[in-house]
Amino acid sequence: MYRIAILFILIGIAVKYAKMYFLIAGYNTMSAKGKEKIDIKRVATLIRNVMFSMAGLIFLGSLISYYFNWPEVESYIFFPTIVIGALWLMIQTNSNKYRINK
């Protein structure tokens, strides 16, 4: 599962630093007026931080699984990390914190 952690790191880097905003669900299909109302740089920072956090937890689960020979711990960490991370992203990106009042 460490490969998924690497993928999340790459997604975080792509969105934040390579400005691949098309990876953000719904942003690509927004109208130009809708895009003007979103602080995309702050959203990209949030996505990077959440992706890095999720990658760190998944990688930690993989290390614990490997060193303690306890394969179930990967699933115990992986699935809650994905669910909580996805929910956190949905809630935060739809909040007013990331809107520009014009």
Short mmCIF file of N, CA, C and O in Angstrom, two decimals:
data_model
loop_
_atom_site.label_atom_id
_atom_site.label_comp_id
_atom_site.label_asym_id
_atom_site.label_seq_id
_atom_site.Cartn_x
_atom_site.Cartn_y
_atom_site.Cartn_z
N MET A 1 0.81 -1.20 0.00
CA MET A 1 0.00 0.00 0.00
C MET A 1 0.85 1.26 0.00
O MET A 1 0.31 2.35 -0.15
N TYR A 2 2.16 1.07 0.16
CA TYR A 2 3.03 2.23 0.12
C TYR A 2 3.00 2.90 -1.26
O TYR A 2 3.28 4.08 -1.39
N ARG A 3 2.62 2.13 -2.29
CA ARG A 3 2.50 2.71 -3.63
C ARG A 3 1.38 3.74 -3.69
O ARG A 3 1.47 4.74 -4.40
N ILE A 4 0.33 3.50 -2.94
CA ILE A 4 -0.77 4.46 -2.88
C ILE A 4 -0.30 5.73 -2.17
O ILE A 4 -0.67 6.84 -2.56
N ALA A 5 0.54 5.57 -1.15
CA ALA A 5 1.10 6.73 -0.46
C ALA A 5 1.93 7.57 -1.43
O ALA A 5 1.83 8.81 -1.44
N ILE A 6 2.71 6.92 -2.25
CA ILE A 6 3.51 7.64 -3.25
C ILE A 6 2.60 8.35 -4.25
O ILE A 6 2.85 9.49 -4.63
N LEU A 7 1.53 7.68 -4.66
CA LEU A 7 0.56 8.29 -5.57
C LEU A 7 -0.06 9.55 -4.96
O LEU A 7 -0.19 10.58 -5.62
N PHE A 8 -0.42 9.49 -3.68
CA PHE A 8 -0.99 10.65 -3.02
C PHE A 8 0.00 11.80 -2.94
O PHE A 8 -0.36 12.96 -3.10
N ILE A 9 1.26 11.49 -2.70
CA ILE A 9 2.29 12.53 -2.69
C ILE A 9 2.39 13.17 -4.07
O ILE A 9 2.46 14.41 -4.19
N LEU A 10 2.39 12.36 -5.10
CA LEU A 10 2.47 12.89 -6.47
C LEU A 10 1.26 13.74 -6.82
O LEU A 10 1.39 14.78 -7.47
N ILE A 11 0.07 13.32 -6.38
CA ILE A 11 -1.13 14.12 -6.63
C ILE A 11 -1.04 15.46 -5.90
O ILE A 11 -1.38 16.51 -6.47
N GLY A 12 -0.60 15.44 -4.66
CA GLY A 12 -0.44 16.68 -3.91
C GLY A 12 0.53 17.65 -4.57
O GLY A 12 0.27 18.85 -4.68
N ILE A 13 1.65 17.11 -5.06
CA ILE A 13 2.64 17.94 -5.75
C ILE A 13 2.07 18.45 -7.07
O ILE A 13 2.25 19.62 -7.42
N ALA A 14 1.37 17.60 -7.80
CA ALA A 14 0.82 17.99 -9.10
C ALA A 14 -0.20 19.12 -8.95
O ALA A 14 -0.19 20.07 -9.74
N VAL A 15 -1.06 19.02 -7.96
CA VAL A 15 -2.10 20.04 -7.79
C VAL A 15 -1.50 21.35 -7.30
O VAL A 15 -1.81 22.43 -7.83
N LYS A 16 -0.61 21.28 -6.33
CA LYS A 16 -0.08 22.50 -5.73
C LYS A 16 0.98 23.17 -6.60
O LYS A 16 0.91 24.36 -6.88
N TYR A 17 1.98 22.43 -7.02
CA TYR A 17 3.14 23.04 -7.66
C TYR A 17 3.08 23.01 -9.19
O TYR A 17 3.58 23.92 -9.83
N ALA A 18 2.47 21.98 -9.77
CA ALA A 18 2.35 21.92 -11.23
C ALA A 18 1.05 22.57 -11.71
O ALA A 18 0.79 22.61 -12.90
N LYS A 19 0.25 23.04 -10.76
CA LYS A 19 -1.02 23.73 -11.05
C LYS A 19 -1.94 22.90 -11.93
O LYS A 19 -2.57 23.41 -12.86
N MET A 20 -2.02 21.61 -11.65
CA MET A 20 -2.92 20.72 -12.38
C MET A 20 -4.29 20.73 -11.71
O MET A 20 -4.73 19.75 -11.12
N TYR A 21 -4.95 21.88 -11.81
CA TYR A 21 -6.23 22.07 -11.13
C TYR A 21 -7.34 21.22 -11.73
O TYR A 21 -8.37 21.04 -11.11
N PHE A 22 -7.12 20.69 -12.92
CA PHE A 22 -8.13 19.82 -13.52
C PHE A 22 -8.30 18.53 -12.73
O PHE A 22 -9.29 17.83 -12.89
N LEU A 23 -7.37 18.23 -11.84
CA LEU A 23 -7.49 17.05 -10.99
C LEU A 23 -8.50 17.27 -9.85
O LEU A 23 -8.89 16.32 -9.19
N ILE A 24 -8.90 18.51 -9.63
CA ILE A 24 -9.85 18.83 -8.58
C ILE A 24 -11.26 18.62 -9.14
O ILE A 24 -11.66 19.29 -10.10
N ALA A 25 -11.98 17.72 -8.54
CA ALA A 25 -13.32 17.37 -9.04
C ALA A 25 -14.23 18.59 -9.01
O ALA A 25 -14.33 19.29 -8.01
N GLY A 26 -14.86 18.86 -10.14
CA GLY A 26 -15.82 19.95 -10.25
C GLY A 26 -15.23 21.28 -10.65
O GLY A 26 -15.92 22.13 -11.20
N TYR A 27 -13.96 21.49 -10.40
CA TYR A 27 -13.35 22.79 -10.72
C TYR A 27 -13.23 22.98 -12.23
O TYR A 27 -13.45 24.07 -12.74
N ASN A 28 -12.89 21.93 -12.92
CA ASN A 28 -12.70 22.01 -14.37
C ASN A 28 -13.99 22.34 -15.11
O ASN A 28 -13.96 22.97 -16.16
N THR A 29 -15.11 21.92 -14.57
CA THR A 29 -16.39 22.14 -15.25
C THR A 29 -17.10 23.41 -14.80
O THR A 29 -18.18 23.71 -15.29
N MET A 30 -16.51 24.15 -13.88
CA MET A 30 -17.10 25.40 -13.41
C MET A 30 -17.04 26.46 -14.50
O MET A 30 -16.14 26.46 -15.34
N SER A 31 -17.98 27.37 -14.43
CA SER A 31 -17.94 28.51 -15.35
C SER A 31 -16.80 29.44 -14.92
O SER A 31 -16.27 29.33 -13.83
N ALA A 32 -16.44 30.35 -15.81
CA ALA A 32 -15.37 31.31 -15.50
C ALA A 32 -15.74 32.16 -14.29
O ALA A 32 -14.89 32.45 -13.44
N LYS A 33 -17.02 32.54 -14.18
CA LYS A 33 -17.46 33.32 -13.02
C LYS A 33 -17.35 32.50 -11.74
O LYS A 33 -17.01 33.03 -10.69
N GLY A 34 -17.67 31.23 -11.82
CA GLY A 34 -17.56 30.35 -10.66
C GLY A 34 -16.12 30.18 -10.22
O GLY A 34 -15.82 30.18 -9.03
N LYS A 35 -15.21 30.07 -11.19
CA LYS A 35 -13.80 29.92 -10.87
C LYS A 35 -13.23 31.17 -10.22
O LYS A 35 -12.33 31.09 -9.39
N GLU A 36 -13.75 32.34 -10.60
CA GLU A 36 -13.29 33.59 -10.01
C GLU A 36 -13.65 33.69 -8.53
O GLU A 36 -13.00 34.42 -7.78
N LYS A 37 -14.67 32.99 -8.11
CA LYS A 37 -15.13 33.05 -6.72
C LYS A 37 -14.38 32.09 -5.80
O LYS A 37 -14.62 32.08 -4.60
N ILE A 38 -13.49 31.27 -6.36
CA ILE A 38 -12.76 30.28 -5.57
C ILE A 38 -11.31 30.72 -5.44
O ILE A 38 -10.67 31.09 -6.42
N ASP A 39 -10.78 30.66 -4.22
CA ASP A 39 -9.35 30.92 -3.99
C ASP A 39 -8.61 29.61 -4.26
O ASP A 39 -8.35 28.82 -3.36
N ILE A 40 -8.27 29.38 -5.51
CA ILE A 40 -7.74 28.09 -5.95
C ILE A 40 -6.37 27.80 -5.33
O ILE A 40 -6.04 26.64 -5.09
N LYS A 41 -5.59 28.82 -5.05
CA LYS A 41 -4.27 28.57 -4.44
C LYS A 41 -4.43 28.01 -3.03
O LYS A 41 -3.69 27.11 -2.63
N ARG A 42 -5.40 28.51 -2.28
CA ARG A 42 -5.65 27.98 -0.94
C ARG A 42 -6.23 26.58 -1.01
O ARG A 42 -5.90 25.72 -0.19
N VAL A 43 -7.09 26.33 -1.98
CA VAL A 43 -7.66 24.99 -2.16
C VAL A 43 -6.54 24.01 -2.53
O VAL A 43 -6.49 22.90 -2.01
N ALA A 44 -5.63 24.43 -3.41
CA ALA A 44 -4.51 23.58 -3.81
C ALA A 44 -3.61 23.28 -2.61
O ALA A 44 -3.13 22.14 -2.45
N THR A 45 -3.40 24.25 -1.74
CA THR A 45 -2.61 24.03 -0.53
C THR A 45 -3.30 23.04 0.39
O THR A 45 -2.66 22.15 0.96
N LEU A 46 -4.61 23.17 0.54
CA LEU A 46 -5.37 22.23 1.36
C LEU A 46 -5.25 20.81 0.80
O LEU A 46 -4.99 19.86 1.55
N ILE A 47 -5.41 20.68 -0.50
CA ILE A 47 -5.32 19.35 -1.12
C ILE A 47 -3.93 18.77 -0.92
O ILE A 47 -3.79 17.59 -0.59
N ARG A 48 -2.90 19.59 -1.12
CA ARG A 48 -1.53 19.10 -0.88
C ARG A 48 -1.36 18.62 0.55
O ARG A 48 -0.85 17.53 0.79
N ASN A 49 -1.80 19.41 1.51
CA ASN A 49 -1.62 19.05 2.91
C ASN A 49 -2.38 17.77 3.27
O ASN A 49 -1.85 16.91 3.98
N VAL A 50 -3.59 17.64 2.79
CA VAL A 50 -4.38 16.44 3.08
C VAL A 50 -3.76 15.22 2.40
O VAL A 50 -3.66 14.16 3.00
N MET A 51 -3.34 15.36 1.16
CA MET A 51 -2.72 14.24 0.45
C MET A 51 -1.43 13.81 1.13
O MET A 51 -1.16 12.61 1.28
N PHE A 52 -0.61 14.77 1.56
CA PHE A 52 0.62 14.42 2.26
C PHE A 52 0.33 13.75 3.59
O PHE A 52 1.01 12.79 3.98
N SER A 53 -0.68 14.23 4.31
CA SER A 53 -1.05 13.62 5.59
C SER A 53 -1.55 12.19 5.39
O SER A 53 -1.16 11.28 6.14
N MET A 54 -2.40 12.00 4.39
CA MET A 54 -2.91 10.66 4.11
C MET A 54 -1.76 9.74 3.70
O MET A 54 -1.70 8.58 4.14
N ALA A 55 -0.84 10.24 2.89
CA ALA A 55 0.30 9.44 2.46
C ALA A 55 1.17 9.06 3.65
O ALA A 55 1.63 7.91 3.76
N GLY A 56 1.38 10.00 4.57
CA GLY A 56 2.18 9.71 5.75
C GLY A 56 1.55 8.63 6.62
O GLY A 56 2.25 7.72 7.10
N LEU A 57 0.25 8.71 6.82
CA LEU A 57 -0.42 7.69 7.63
C LEU A 57 -0.41 6.32 6.96
O LEU A 57 -0.20 5.29 7.61
N ILE A 58 -0.62 6.29 5.66
CA ILE A 58 -0.60 5.02 4.93
C ILE A 58 0.80 4.43 4.96
O ILE A 58 0.98 3.22 5.16
N PHE A 59 1.81 5.27 4.78
CA PHE A 59 3.20 4.79 4.83
C PHE A 59 3.54 4.28 6.22
O PHE A 59 4.21 3.25 6.36
N LEU A 60 3.06 4.97 7.25
CA LEU A 60 3.28 4.52 8.62
C LEU A 60 2.64 3.15 8.85
O LEU A 60 3.24 2.27 9.47
N GLY A 61 1.43 2.96 8.34
CA GLY A 61 0.77 1.67 8.44
C GLY A 61 1.55 0.57 7.75
O GLY A 61 1.66 -0.55 8.25
N SER A 62 2.14 0.90 6.59
CA SER A 62 2.95 -0.08 5.88
C SER A 62 4.21 -0.44 6.66
O SER A 62 4.61 -1.61 6.71
N LEU A 63 4.83 0.56 7.27
CA LEU A 63 6.03 0.29 8.08
C LEU A 63 5.70 -0.56 9.29
O LEU A 63 6.43 -1.52 9.61
N ILE A 64 4.63 -0.24 9.99
CA ILE A 64 4.22 -1.03 11.15
C ILE A 64 3.92 -2.46 10.73
O ILE A 64 4.33 -3.42 11.39
N SER A 65 3.23 -2.61 9.63
CA SER A 65 2.89 -3.94 9.11
C SER A 65 4.15 -4.74 8.80
O SER A 65 4.24 -5.93 9.13
N TYR A 66 5.13 -4.08 8.20
CA TYR A 66 6.36 -4.77 7.82
C TYR A 66 7.21 -5.14 9.03
O TYR A 66 7.65 -6.28 9.17
N TYR A 67 7.45 -4.18 9.92
CA TYR A 67 8.36 -4.41 11.04
C TYR A 67 7.79 -5.31 12.12
O TYR A 67 8.52 -6.05 12.77
N PHE A 68 6.50 -5.24 12.35
CA PHE A 68 5.89 -6.06 13.40
C PHE A 68 5.20 -7.30 12.86
O PHE A 68 4.56 -8.02 13.61
N ASN A 69 5.31 -7.51 11.54
CA ASN A 69 4.70 -8.67 10.90
C ASN A 69 3.22 -8.78 11.27
O ASN A 69 2.76 -9.83 11.72
N TRP A 70 2.52 -7.69 11.10
CA TRP A 70 1.11 -7.58 11.46
C TRP A 70 0.37 -7.00 10.26
O TRP A 70 0.08 -5.80 10.20
N PRO A 71 0.04 -7.83 9.26
CA PRO A 71 -0.50 -7.32 8.00
C PRO A 71 -1.86 -6.63 8.13
O PRO A 71 -2.19 -5.78 7.30
N GLU A 72 -2.65 -6.97 9.14
CA GLU A 72 -3.98 -6.36 9.28
C GLU A 72 -3.92 -4.87 9.59
O GLU A 72 -4.86 -4.13 9.31
N VAL A 73 -2.82 -4.43 10.18
CA VAL A 73 -2.73 -3.03 10.58
C VAL A 73 -2.78 -2.09 9.37
O VAL A 73 -3.27 -0.97 9.47
N GLU A 74 -2.34 -2.57 8.22
CA GLU A 74 -2.43 -1.74 7.01
C GLU A 74 -3.87 -1.38 6.70
O GLU A 74 -4.19 -0.24 6.42
N SER A 75 -4.75 -2.36 6.77
CA SER A 75 -6.17 -2.11 6.52
C SER A 75 -6.79 -1.27 7.61
O SER A 75 -7.65 -0.42 7.35
N TYR A 76 -6.37 -1.50 8.86
CA TYR A 76 -6.90 -0.72 9.98
C TYR A 76 -6.56 0.75 9.85
O TYR A 76 -7.31 1.61 10.32
N ILE A 77 -5.45 1.05 9.23
CA ILE A 77 -5.05 2.45 9.05
C ILE A 77 -5.50 2.99 7.70
O ILE A 77 -5.96 4.13 7.61
N PHE A 78 -5.42 2.17 6.67
CA PHE A 78 -5.69 2.63 5.30
C PHE A 78 -7.13 3.12 5.11
O PHE A 78 -7.35 4.25 4.67
N PHE A 79 -8.09 2.29 5.43
CA PHE A 79 -9.49 2.64 5.13
C PHE A 79 -9.99 3.84 5.92
O PHE A 79 -10.61 4.75 5.33
N PRO A 80 -9.75 3.93 7.23
CA PRO A 80 -10.17 5.16 7.92
C PRO A 80 -9.46 6.40 7.40
O PRO A 80 -10.06 7.47 7.32
N THR A 81 -8.20 6.25 7.01
CA THR A 81 -7.46 7.39 6.47
C THR A 81 -8.10 7.90 5.19
O THR A 81 -8.28 9.10 5.01
N ILE A 82 -8.47 6.99 4.31
CA ILE A 82 -9.09 7.38 3.04
C ILE A 82 -10.45 8.03 3.28
O ILE A 82 -10.76 9.09 2.72
N VAL A 83 -11.26 7.43 4.13
CA VAL A 83 -12.60 7.96 4.38
C VAL A 83 -12.53 9.33 5.05
O VAL A 83 -13.18 10.29 4.60
N ILE A 84 -11.74 9.44 6.10
CA ILE A 84 -11.63 10.71 6.82
C ILE A 84 -11.00 11.78 5.93
O ILE A 84 -11.46 12.93 5.90
N GLY A 85 -9.97 11.43 5.17
CA GLY A 85 -9.32 12.39 4.28
C GLY A 85 -10.26 12.89 3.20
O GLY A 85 -10.31 14.09 2.92
N ALA A 86 -11.01 11.99 2.59
CA ALA A 86 -11.96 12.39 1.54
C ALA A 86 -13.06 13.27 2.10
O ALA A 86 -13.43 14.29 1.50
N LEU A 87 -13.59 12.89 3.26
CA LEU A 87 -14.63 13.71 3.89
C LEU A 87 -14.10 15.09 4.26
O LEU A 87 -14.78 16.10 4.07
N TRP A 88 -12.90 15.12 4.81
CA TRP A 88 -12.29 16.40 5.20
C TRP A 88 -12.13 17.31 3.98
O TRP A 88 -12.44 18.50 4.03
N LEU A 89 -11.66 16.74 2.88
CA LEU A 89 -11.51 17.54 1.66
C LEU A 89 -12.84 18.07 1.16
O LEU A 89 -12.95 19.24 0.78
N MET A 90 -13.86 17.23 1.14
CA MET A 90 -15.17 17.67 0.66
C MET A 90 -15.75 18.77 1.54
O MET A 90 -16.27 19.77 1.04
N ILE A 91 -15.66 18.60 2.84
CA ILE A 91 -16.23 19.58 3.76
C ILE A 91 -15.47 20.89 3.68
O ILE A 91 -16.06 21.97 3.59
N GLN A 92 -14.16 20.82 3.71
CA GLN A 92 -13.35 22.04 3.72
C GLN A 92 -13.43 22.80 2.41
O GLN A 92 -13.53 24.02 2.41
N THR A 93 -13.35 22.11 1.29
CA THR A 93 -13.36 22.82 0.01
C THR A 93 -14.70 23.45 -0.29
O THR A 93 -14.78 24.41 -1.06
N ASN A 94 -15.76 22.94 0.30
CA ASN A 94 -17.09 23.53 0.10
C ASN A 94 -17.44 24.57 1.15
O ASN A 94 -18.53 25.14 1.10
N SER A 95 -16.54 24.82 2.07
CA SER A 95 -16.81 25.83 3.10
C SER A 95 -16.54 27.23 2.53
O SER A 95 -15.95 27.40 1.46
N ASN A 96 -16.95 28.23 3.26
CA ASN A 96 -16.77 29.62 2.81
C ASN A 96 -15.34 30.10 2.98
O ASN A 96 -15.02 31.19 2.49
N LYS A 97 -14.49 29.34 3.64
CA LYS A 97 -13.09 29.74 3.83
C LYS A 97 -12.35 29.90 2.51
O LYS A 97 -11.39 30.66 2.43
N TYR A 98 -12.76 29.18 1.52
CA TYR A 98 -12.04 29.15 0.25
C TYR A 98 -12.76 29.91 -0.86
O TYR A 98 -12.45 29.74 -2.02
N ARG A 99 -13.69 30.74 -0.48
CA ARG A 99 -14.44 31.56 -1.44
C ARG A 99 -13.92 33.00 -1.38
O ARG A 99 -13.54 33.50 -0.33
N ILE A 100 -13.92 33.63 -2.52
CA ILE A 100 -13.54 35.03 -2.61
C ILE A 100 -14.84 35.83 -2.76
O ILE A 100 -15.63 35.58 -3.66
N ASN A 101 -15.04 36.75 -1.86
CA ASN A 101 -16.26 37.58 -1.91
C ASN A 101 -16.04 38.74 -2.86
O ASN A 101 -15.28 39.65 -2.59
N LYS A 102 -16.72 38.71 -3.99
CA LYS A 102 -16.61 39.80 -4.97
C LYS A 102 -17.93 40.46 -5.16
O LYS A 102 -18.95 39.91 -5.13
#
